[in-house]
CSV table of C-alpha atoms and ligand atoms in Angstrom, one decimal:
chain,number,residue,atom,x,y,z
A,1,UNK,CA,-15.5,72.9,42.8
A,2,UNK,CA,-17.8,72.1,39.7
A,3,UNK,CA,-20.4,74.5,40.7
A,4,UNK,CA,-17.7,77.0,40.6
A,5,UNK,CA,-15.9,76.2,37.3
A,6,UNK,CA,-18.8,76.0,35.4
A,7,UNK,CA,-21.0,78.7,36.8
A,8,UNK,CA,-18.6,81.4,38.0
A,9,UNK,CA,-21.4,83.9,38.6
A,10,UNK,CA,-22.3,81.6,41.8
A,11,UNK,CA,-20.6,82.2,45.4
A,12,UNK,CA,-20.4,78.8,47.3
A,13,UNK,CA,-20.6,77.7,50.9
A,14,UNK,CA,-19.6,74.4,51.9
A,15,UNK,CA,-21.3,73.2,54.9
A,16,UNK,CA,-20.2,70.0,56.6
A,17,UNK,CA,-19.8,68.9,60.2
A,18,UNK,CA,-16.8,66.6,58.9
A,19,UNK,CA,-14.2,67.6,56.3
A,20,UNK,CA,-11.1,65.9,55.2
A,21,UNK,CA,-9.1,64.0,57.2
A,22,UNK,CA,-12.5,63.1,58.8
A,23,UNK,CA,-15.1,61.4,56.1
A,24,UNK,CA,-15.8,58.6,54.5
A,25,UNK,CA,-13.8,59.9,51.5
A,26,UNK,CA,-10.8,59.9,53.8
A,27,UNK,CA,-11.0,56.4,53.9
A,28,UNK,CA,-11.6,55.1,50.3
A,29,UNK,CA,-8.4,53.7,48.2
A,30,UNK,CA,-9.6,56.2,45.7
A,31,UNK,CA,-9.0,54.3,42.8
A,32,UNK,CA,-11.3,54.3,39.6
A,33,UNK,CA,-12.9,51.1,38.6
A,34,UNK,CA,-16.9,51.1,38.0
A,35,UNK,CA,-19.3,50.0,41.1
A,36,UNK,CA,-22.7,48.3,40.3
A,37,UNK,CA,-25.6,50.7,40.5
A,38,UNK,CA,-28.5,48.5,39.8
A,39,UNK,CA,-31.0,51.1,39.4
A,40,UNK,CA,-29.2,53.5,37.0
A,41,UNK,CA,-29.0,52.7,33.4
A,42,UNK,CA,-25.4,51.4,32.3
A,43,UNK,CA,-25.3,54.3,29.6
A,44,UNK,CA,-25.6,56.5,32.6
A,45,UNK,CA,-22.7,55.2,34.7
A,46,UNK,CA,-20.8,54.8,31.7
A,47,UNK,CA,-20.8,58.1,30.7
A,48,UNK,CA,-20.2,59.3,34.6
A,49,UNK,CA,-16.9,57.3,34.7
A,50,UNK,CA,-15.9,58.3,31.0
A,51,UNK,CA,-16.2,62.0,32.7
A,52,UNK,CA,-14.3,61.6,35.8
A,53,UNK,CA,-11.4,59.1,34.3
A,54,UNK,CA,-11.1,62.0,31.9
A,55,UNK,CA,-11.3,64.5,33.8
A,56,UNK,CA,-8.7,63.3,36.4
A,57,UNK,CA,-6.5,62.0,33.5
A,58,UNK,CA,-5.9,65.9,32.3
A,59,UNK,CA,-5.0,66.7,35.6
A,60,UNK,CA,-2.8,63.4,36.2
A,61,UNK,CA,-1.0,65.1,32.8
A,62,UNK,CA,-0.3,68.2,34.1
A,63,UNK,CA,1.9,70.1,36.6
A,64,UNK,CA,-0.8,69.5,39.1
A,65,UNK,CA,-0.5,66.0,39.9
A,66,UNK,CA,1.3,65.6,42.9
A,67,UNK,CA,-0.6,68.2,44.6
A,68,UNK,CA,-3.7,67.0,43.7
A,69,UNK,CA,-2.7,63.3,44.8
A,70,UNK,CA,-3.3,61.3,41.1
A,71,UNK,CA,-1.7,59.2,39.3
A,72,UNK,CA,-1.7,56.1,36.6
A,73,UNK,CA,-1.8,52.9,38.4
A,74,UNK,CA,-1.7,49.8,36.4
A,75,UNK,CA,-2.8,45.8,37.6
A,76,UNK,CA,-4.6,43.3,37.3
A,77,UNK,CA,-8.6,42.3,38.1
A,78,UNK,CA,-8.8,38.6,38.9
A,79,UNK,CA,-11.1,35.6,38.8
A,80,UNK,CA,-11.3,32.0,40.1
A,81,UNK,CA,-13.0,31.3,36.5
A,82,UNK,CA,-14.1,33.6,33.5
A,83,UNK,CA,-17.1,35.9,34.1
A,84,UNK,CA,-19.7,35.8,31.5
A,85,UNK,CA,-18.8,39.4,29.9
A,86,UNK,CA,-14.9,39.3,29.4
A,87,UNK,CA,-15.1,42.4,28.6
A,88,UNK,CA,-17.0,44.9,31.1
A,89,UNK,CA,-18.8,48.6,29.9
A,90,UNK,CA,-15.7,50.2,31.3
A,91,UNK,CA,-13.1,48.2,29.3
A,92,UNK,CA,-12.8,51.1,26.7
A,93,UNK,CA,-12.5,53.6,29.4
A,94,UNK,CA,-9.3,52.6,31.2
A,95,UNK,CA,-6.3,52.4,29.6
A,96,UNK,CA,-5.1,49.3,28.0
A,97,UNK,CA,-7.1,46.8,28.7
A,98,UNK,CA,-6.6,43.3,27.9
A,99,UNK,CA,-7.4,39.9,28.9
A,100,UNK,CA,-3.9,38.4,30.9
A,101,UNK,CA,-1.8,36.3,29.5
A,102,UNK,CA,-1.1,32.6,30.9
A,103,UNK,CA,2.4,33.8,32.3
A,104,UNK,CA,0.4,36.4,34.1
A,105,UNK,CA,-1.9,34.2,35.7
A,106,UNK,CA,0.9,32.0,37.2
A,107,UNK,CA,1.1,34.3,39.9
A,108,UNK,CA,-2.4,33.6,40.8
A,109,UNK,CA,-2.5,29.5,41.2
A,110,UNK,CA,-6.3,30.3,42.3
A,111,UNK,CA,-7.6,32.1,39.6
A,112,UNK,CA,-7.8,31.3,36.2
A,113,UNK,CA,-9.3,34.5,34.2
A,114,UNK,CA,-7.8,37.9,34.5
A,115,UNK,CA,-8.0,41.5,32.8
A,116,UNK,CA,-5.0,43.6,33.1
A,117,UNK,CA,-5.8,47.4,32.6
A,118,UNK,CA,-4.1,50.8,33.8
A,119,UNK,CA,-6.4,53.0,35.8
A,120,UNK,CA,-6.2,56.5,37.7
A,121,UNK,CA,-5.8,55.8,41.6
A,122,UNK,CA,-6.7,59.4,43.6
A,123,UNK,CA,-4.7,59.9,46.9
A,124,UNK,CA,-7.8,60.2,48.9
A,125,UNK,CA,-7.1,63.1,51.1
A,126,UNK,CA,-4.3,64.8,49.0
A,127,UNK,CA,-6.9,64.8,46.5
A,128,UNK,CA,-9.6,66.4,49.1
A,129,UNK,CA,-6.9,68.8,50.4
A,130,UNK,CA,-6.4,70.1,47.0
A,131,UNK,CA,-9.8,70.5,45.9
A,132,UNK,CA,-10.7,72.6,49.9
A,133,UNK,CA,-7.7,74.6,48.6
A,134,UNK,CA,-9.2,75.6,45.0
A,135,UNK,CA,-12.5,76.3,46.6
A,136,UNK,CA,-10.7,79.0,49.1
A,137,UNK,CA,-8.2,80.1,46.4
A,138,UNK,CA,-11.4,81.2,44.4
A,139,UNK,CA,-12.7,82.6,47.6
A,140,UNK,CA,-15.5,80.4,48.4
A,141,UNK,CA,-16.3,79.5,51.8
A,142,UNK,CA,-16.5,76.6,54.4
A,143,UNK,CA,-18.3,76.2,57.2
A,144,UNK,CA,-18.1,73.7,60.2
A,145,UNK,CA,-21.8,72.8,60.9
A,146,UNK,CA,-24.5,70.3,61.0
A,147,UNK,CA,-27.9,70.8,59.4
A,148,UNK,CA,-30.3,68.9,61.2
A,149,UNK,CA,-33.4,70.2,58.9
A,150,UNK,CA,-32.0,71.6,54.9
A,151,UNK,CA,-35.2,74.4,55.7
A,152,UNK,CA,-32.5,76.1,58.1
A,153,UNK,CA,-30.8,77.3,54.8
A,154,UNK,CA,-33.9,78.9,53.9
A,155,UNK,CA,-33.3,82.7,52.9
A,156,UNK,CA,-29.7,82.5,53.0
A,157,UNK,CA,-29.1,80.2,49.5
A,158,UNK,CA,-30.9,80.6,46.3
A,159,UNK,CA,-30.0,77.0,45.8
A,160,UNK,CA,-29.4,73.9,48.3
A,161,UNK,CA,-26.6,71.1,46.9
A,162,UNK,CA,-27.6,67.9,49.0
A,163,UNK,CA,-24.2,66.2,49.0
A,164,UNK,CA,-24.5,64.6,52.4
A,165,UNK,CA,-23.5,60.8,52.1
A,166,UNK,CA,-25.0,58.4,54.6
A,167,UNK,CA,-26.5,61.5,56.0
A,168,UNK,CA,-29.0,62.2,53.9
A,169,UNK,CA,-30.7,59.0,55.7
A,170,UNK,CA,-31.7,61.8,58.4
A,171,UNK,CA,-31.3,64.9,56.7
A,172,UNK,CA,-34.2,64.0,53.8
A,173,UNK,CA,-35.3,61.0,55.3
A,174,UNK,CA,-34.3,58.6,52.6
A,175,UNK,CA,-34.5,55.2,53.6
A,176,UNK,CA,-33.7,53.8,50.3
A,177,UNK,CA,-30.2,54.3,52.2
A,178,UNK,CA,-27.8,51.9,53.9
A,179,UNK,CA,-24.9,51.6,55.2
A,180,UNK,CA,-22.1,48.9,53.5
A,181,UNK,CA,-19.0,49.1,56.2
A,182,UNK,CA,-15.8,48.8,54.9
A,183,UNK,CA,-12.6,48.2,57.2
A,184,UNK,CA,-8.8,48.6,55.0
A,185,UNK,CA,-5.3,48.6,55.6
A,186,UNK,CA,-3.0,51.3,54.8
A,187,UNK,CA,0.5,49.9,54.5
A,188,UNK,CA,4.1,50.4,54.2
A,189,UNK,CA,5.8,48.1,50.9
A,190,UNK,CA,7.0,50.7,48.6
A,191,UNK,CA,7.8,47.6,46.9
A,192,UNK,CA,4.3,46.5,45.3
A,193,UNK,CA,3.6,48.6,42.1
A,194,UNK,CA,0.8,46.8,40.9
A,195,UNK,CA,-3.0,46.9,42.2
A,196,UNK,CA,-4.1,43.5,42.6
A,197,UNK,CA,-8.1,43.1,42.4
A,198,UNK,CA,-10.6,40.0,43.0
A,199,UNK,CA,-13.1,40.5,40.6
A,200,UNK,CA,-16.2,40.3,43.3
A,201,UNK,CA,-14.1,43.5,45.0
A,202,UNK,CA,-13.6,41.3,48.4
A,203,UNK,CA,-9.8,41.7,48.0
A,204,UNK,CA,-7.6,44.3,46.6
A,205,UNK,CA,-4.0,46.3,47.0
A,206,UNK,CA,-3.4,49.1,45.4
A,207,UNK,CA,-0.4,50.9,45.8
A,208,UNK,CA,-0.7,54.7,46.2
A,209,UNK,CA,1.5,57.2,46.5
A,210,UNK,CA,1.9,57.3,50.4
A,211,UNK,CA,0.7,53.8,51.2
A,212,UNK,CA,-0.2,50.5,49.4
A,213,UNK,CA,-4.3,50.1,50.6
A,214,UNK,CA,-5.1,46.5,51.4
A,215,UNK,CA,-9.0,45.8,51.6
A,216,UNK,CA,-11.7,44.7,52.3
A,217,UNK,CA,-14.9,44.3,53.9
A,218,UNK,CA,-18.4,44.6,52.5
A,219,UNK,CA,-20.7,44.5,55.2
A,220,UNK,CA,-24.3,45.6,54.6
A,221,UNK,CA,-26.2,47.4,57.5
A,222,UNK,CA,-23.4,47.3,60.0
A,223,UNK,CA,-22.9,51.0,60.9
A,224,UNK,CA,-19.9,50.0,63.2
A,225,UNK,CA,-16.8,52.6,63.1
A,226,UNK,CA,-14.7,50.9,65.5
A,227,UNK,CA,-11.9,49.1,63.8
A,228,UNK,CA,-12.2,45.0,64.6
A,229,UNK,CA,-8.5,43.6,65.1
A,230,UNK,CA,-9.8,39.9,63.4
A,231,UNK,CA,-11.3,41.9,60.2
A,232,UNK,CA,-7.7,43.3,60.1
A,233,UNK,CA,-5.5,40.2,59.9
A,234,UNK,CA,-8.0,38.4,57.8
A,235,UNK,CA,-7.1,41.2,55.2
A,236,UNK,CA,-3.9,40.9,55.7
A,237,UNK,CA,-3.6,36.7,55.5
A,238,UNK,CA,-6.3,37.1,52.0
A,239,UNK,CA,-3.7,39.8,50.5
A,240,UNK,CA,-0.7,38.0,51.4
A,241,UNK,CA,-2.2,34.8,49.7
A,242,UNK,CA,-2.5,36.8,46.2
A,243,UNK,CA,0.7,39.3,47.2
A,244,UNK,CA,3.2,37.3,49.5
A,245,UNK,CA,5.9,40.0,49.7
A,246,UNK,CA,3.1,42.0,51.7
A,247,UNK,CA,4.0,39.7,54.9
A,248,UNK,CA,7.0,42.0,55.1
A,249,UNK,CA,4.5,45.0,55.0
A,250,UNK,CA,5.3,47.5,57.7
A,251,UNK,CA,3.3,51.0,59.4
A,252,UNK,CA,0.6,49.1,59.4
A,253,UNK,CA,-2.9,51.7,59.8
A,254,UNK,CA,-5.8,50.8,59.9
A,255,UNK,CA,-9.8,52.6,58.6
A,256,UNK,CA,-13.2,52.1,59.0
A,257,UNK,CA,-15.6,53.7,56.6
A,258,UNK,CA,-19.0,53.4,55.6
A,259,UNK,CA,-19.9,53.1,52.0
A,260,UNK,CA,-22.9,55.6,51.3
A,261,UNK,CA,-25.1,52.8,49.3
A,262,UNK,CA,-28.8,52.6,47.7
A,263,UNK,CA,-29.6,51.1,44.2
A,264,UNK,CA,-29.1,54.5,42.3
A,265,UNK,CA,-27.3,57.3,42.8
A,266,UNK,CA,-29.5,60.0,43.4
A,267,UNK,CA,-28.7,63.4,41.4
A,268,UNK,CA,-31.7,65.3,41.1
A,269,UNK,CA,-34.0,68.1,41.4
A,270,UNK,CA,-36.3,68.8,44.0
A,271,UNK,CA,-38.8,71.9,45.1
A,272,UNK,CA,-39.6,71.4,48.9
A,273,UNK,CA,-42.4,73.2,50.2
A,274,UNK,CA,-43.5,74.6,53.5
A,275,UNK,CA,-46.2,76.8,54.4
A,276,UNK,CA,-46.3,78.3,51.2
A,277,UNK,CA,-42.3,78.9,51.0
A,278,UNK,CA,-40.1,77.1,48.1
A,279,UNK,CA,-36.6,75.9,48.4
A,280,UNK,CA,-35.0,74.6,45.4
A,281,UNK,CA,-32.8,71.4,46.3
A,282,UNK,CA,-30.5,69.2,43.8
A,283,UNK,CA,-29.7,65.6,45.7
A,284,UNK,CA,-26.3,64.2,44.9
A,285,UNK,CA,-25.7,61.3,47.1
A,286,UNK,CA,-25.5,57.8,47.1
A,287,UNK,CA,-22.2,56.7,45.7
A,288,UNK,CA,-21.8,53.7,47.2
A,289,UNK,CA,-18.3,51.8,46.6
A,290,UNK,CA,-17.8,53.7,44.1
A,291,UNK,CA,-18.0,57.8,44.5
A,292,UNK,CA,-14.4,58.6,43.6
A,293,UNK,CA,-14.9,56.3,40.0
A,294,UNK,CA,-17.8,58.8,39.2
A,295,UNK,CA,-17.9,61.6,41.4
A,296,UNK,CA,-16.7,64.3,38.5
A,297,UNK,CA,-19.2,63.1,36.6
A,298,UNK,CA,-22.1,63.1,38.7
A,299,UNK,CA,-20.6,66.6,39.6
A,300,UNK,CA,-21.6,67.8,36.4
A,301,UNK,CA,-24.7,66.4,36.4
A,302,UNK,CA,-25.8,68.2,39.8
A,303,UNK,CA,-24.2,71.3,38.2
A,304,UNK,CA,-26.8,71.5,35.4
A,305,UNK,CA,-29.3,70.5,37.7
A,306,UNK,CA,-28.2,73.9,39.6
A,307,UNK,CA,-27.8,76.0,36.0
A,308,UNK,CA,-31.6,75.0,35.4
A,309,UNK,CA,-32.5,76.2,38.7
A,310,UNK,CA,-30.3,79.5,39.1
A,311,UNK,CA,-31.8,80.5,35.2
A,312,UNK,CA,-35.0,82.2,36.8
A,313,UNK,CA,-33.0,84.1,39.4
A,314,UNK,CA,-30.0,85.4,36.8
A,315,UNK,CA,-32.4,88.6,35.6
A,316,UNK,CA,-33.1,89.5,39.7
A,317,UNK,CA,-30.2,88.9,41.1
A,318,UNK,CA,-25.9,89.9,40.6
A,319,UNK,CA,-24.5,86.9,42.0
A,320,UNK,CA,-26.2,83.3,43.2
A,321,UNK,CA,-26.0,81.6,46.3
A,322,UNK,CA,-25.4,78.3,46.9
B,401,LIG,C1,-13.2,51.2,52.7
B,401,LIG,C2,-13.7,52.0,51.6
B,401,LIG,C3,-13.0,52.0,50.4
B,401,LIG,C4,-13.4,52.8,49.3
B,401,LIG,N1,-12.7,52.8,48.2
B,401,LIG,C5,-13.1,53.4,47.1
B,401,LIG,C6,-12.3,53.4,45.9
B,401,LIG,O1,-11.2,52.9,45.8
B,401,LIG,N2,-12.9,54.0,44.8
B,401,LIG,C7,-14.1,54.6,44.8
B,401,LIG,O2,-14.5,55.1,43.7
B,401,LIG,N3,-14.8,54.7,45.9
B,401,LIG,C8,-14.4,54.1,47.0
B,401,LIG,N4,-15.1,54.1,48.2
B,401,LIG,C9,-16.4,54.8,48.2
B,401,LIG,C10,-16.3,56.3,48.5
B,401,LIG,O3,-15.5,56.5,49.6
B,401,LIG,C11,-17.7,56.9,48.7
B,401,LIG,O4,-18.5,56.6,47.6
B,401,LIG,C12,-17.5,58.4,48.9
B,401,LIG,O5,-16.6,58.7,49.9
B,401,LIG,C13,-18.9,59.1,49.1
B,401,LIG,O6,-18.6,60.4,49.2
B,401,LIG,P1,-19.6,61.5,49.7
B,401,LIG,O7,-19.0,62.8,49.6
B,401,LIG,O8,-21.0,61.2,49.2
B,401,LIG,O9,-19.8,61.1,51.3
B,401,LIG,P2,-18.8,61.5,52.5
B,401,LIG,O10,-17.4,61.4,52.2
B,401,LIG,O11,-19.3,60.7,53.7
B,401,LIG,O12,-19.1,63.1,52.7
B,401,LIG,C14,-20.4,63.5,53.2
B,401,LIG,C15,-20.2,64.9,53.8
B,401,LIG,O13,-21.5,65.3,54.2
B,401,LIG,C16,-21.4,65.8,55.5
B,401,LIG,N5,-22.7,65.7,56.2
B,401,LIG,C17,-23.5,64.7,56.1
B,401,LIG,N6,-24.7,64.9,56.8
B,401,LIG,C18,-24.5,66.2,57.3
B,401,LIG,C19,-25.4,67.1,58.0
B,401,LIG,N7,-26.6,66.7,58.4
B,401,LIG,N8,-24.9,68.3,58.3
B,401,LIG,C20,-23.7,68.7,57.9
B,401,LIG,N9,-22.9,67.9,57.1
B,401,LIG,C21,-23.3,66.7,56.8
B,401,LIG,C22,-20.3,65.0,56.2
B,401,LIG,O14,-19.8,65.6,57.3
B,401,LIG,C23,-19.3,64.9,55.1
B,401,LIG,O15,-18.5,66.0,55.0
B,401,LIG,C24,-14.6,53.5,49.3
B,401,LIG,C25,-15.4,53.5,50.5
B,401,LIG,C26,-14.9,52.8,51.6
B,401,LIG,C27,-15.7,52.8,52.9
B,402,LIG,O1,-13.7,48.0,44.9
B,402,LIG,C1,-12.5,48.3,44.8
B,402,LIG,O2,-11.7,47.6,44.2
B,402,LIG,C2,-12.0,49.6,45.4
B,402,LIG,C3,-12.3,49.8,46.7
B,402,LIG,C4,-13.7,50.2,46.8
B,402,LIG,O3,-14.2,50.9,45.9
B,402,LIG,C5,-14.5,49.9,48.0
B,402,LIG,O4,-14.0,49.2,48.9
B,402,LIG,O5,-15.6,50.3,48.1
């Protein structure tokens, strides 16, 4: 949807051998609070999560919203005691962000810090729905099919867009990639309004506007999908101890996903080579726990990556393909 916006003169084929209701995107709560990347510079993720918040924010103001599956969710990060930065990179990003008040904190015996702060919360596949639907409406295409090997493309792109999740561990062979499987909840309780969030990420609700999402798991390396009944009502007893009402939670659903992880995301260029043929390939993967929080903005970045690579071509050719 980026590539298209910003460089009209390209026609787009998305190929995938899973689209929505059926990836990992599916799964996520879809709300937008930063993810540690260790190996990308804070300035970097910063500026990637200033971009999507404010991105999504325009469209959470417009006519657009329900369709599109956002809105303003507001709530409250928690803490046992006070991390050493009170106030994270982010803080001036989200809306209103302040440290909680004592009277806040009494519905938390536990926990004894807190930052209260209203984010964006993306209705996962609402969200994914709407943007298939804007790719079509501008008469882009969609295939359903797997790439085993990206030199397949060869000859039918001018440009490759590697935005392949986990599976770029086979598809480019990048090992720096693993797995980190995450099991939620979606639940009936129209009732809870606020997201609830342990600071380390273990725990969280946030209401959304079909479901309240209860979470989670964090589990490195384990490349299970099945769901596991005991993961579930462990969620369900750690968010009833921070959200009691939730024991009267109904529809109970439950989601496996697996969290697309290395230490940096990886948005660049790349010129493969084979027997004396080029293909020109921009990597945007590796989004961890956090692609919705930064997804627009790494967007962006893999768009100019694509502008920089489509500039040779504009004199030869009408219209690129991507
Ligand atoms: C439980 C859970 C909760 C989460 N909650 C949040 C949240 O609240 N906020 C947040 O910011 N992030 C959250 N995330 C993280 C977020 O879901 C991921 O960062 C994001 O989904 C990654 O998106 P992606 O498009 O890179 O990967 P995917 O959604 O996995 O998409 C990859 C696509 O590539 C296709 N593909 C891969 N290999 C091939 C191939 N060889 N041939 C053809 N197609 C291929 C797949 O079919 C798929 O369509 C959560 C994740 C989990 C698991
Ligand atoms: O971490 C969170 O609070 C949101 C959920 C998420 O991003 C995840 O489980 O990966």
């Amino acid at each position: 949807v980026c590539i298209s916006k910003c460089l009209p003169q390209c026609s787009v084929t998305v190929i995938a051998d899973k689209f929505t209701p059926n990836t990992t995107s599916d799964v996520a709560a879809g709300i937008l609070i930063p993810h540690p990347y260790p190996d990308t510079p804070i300035g970097l993720q910063k500026r990637w999560f200033q971009e999507t918040f404010s991105y999504l924010l325009t469209i959470c103001n417009s006519a657009e919203a329900a369709d599109a599956g956002i809105h303003l969710l507001s709530g409250w990060q928690i803490c046992q005691t006070a991390p050493e930065e009170k106030f994270p990179f982010w803080a001036d990003v989200v809306l209103g962000f302040r440290i909680m008040t004592e009277a806040e904190l009494e519905k938390f015996p536990e926990h004894h810090f807190g930052q209260a702060f209203t984010t964006l919360k993306c209705d996962s596949q609402r969200y994914l729905r709407w943007l298939e639907s804007r790719l079509r409406g501008l008469g882009h295409q969609m295939e359903d099919r797997k790439i085993t090997d990206l030199w397949e493309l060869h000859g039918h792109y001018d440009v490759i867009v590697n935005c392949s999740g986990l599976g770029a561990r086979t598809l480019v062979g990048d090992s720096e990639l693993y797995p980190v499987r995450g099991q939620v909840l979606k639940v009936q309780a129209p009732w809870v309004t606020h997201f609830i969030r342990v600071g380390d990420g273990s725990t969280y609700i946030y209401p959304g506007m079909c479901s309240v999402t209860l979470g989670g798991t964090r589990q490195k390396d384990d490349w299970r999908l099945s769901v596991d009944s005991t993961t579930s009502q462990d969620i369900l007893n750690r968010c009833c101890t921070l959200e009691p009402s939730l024991k009267k939670a109904y529809g109970i659903t439950e989601y496996v996903g697996l969290r697309p992880t290395r230490s940096a995301i990886r948005v660049e260029k790349e010129m493969l080579l084979r027997n004396g043929s080029q293909l020109p390939v921009v990597h945007n993967y590796g989004h961890g726990g956090g692609g919705f929080s930064v997804h627009w903005g790494t967007a962006q970045e893999a768009t100019h990556l694509v502008e920089e690579l489509i500039v040779p071509l504009q004199g030869s050719l009408a219209k690129a393909k991507l």
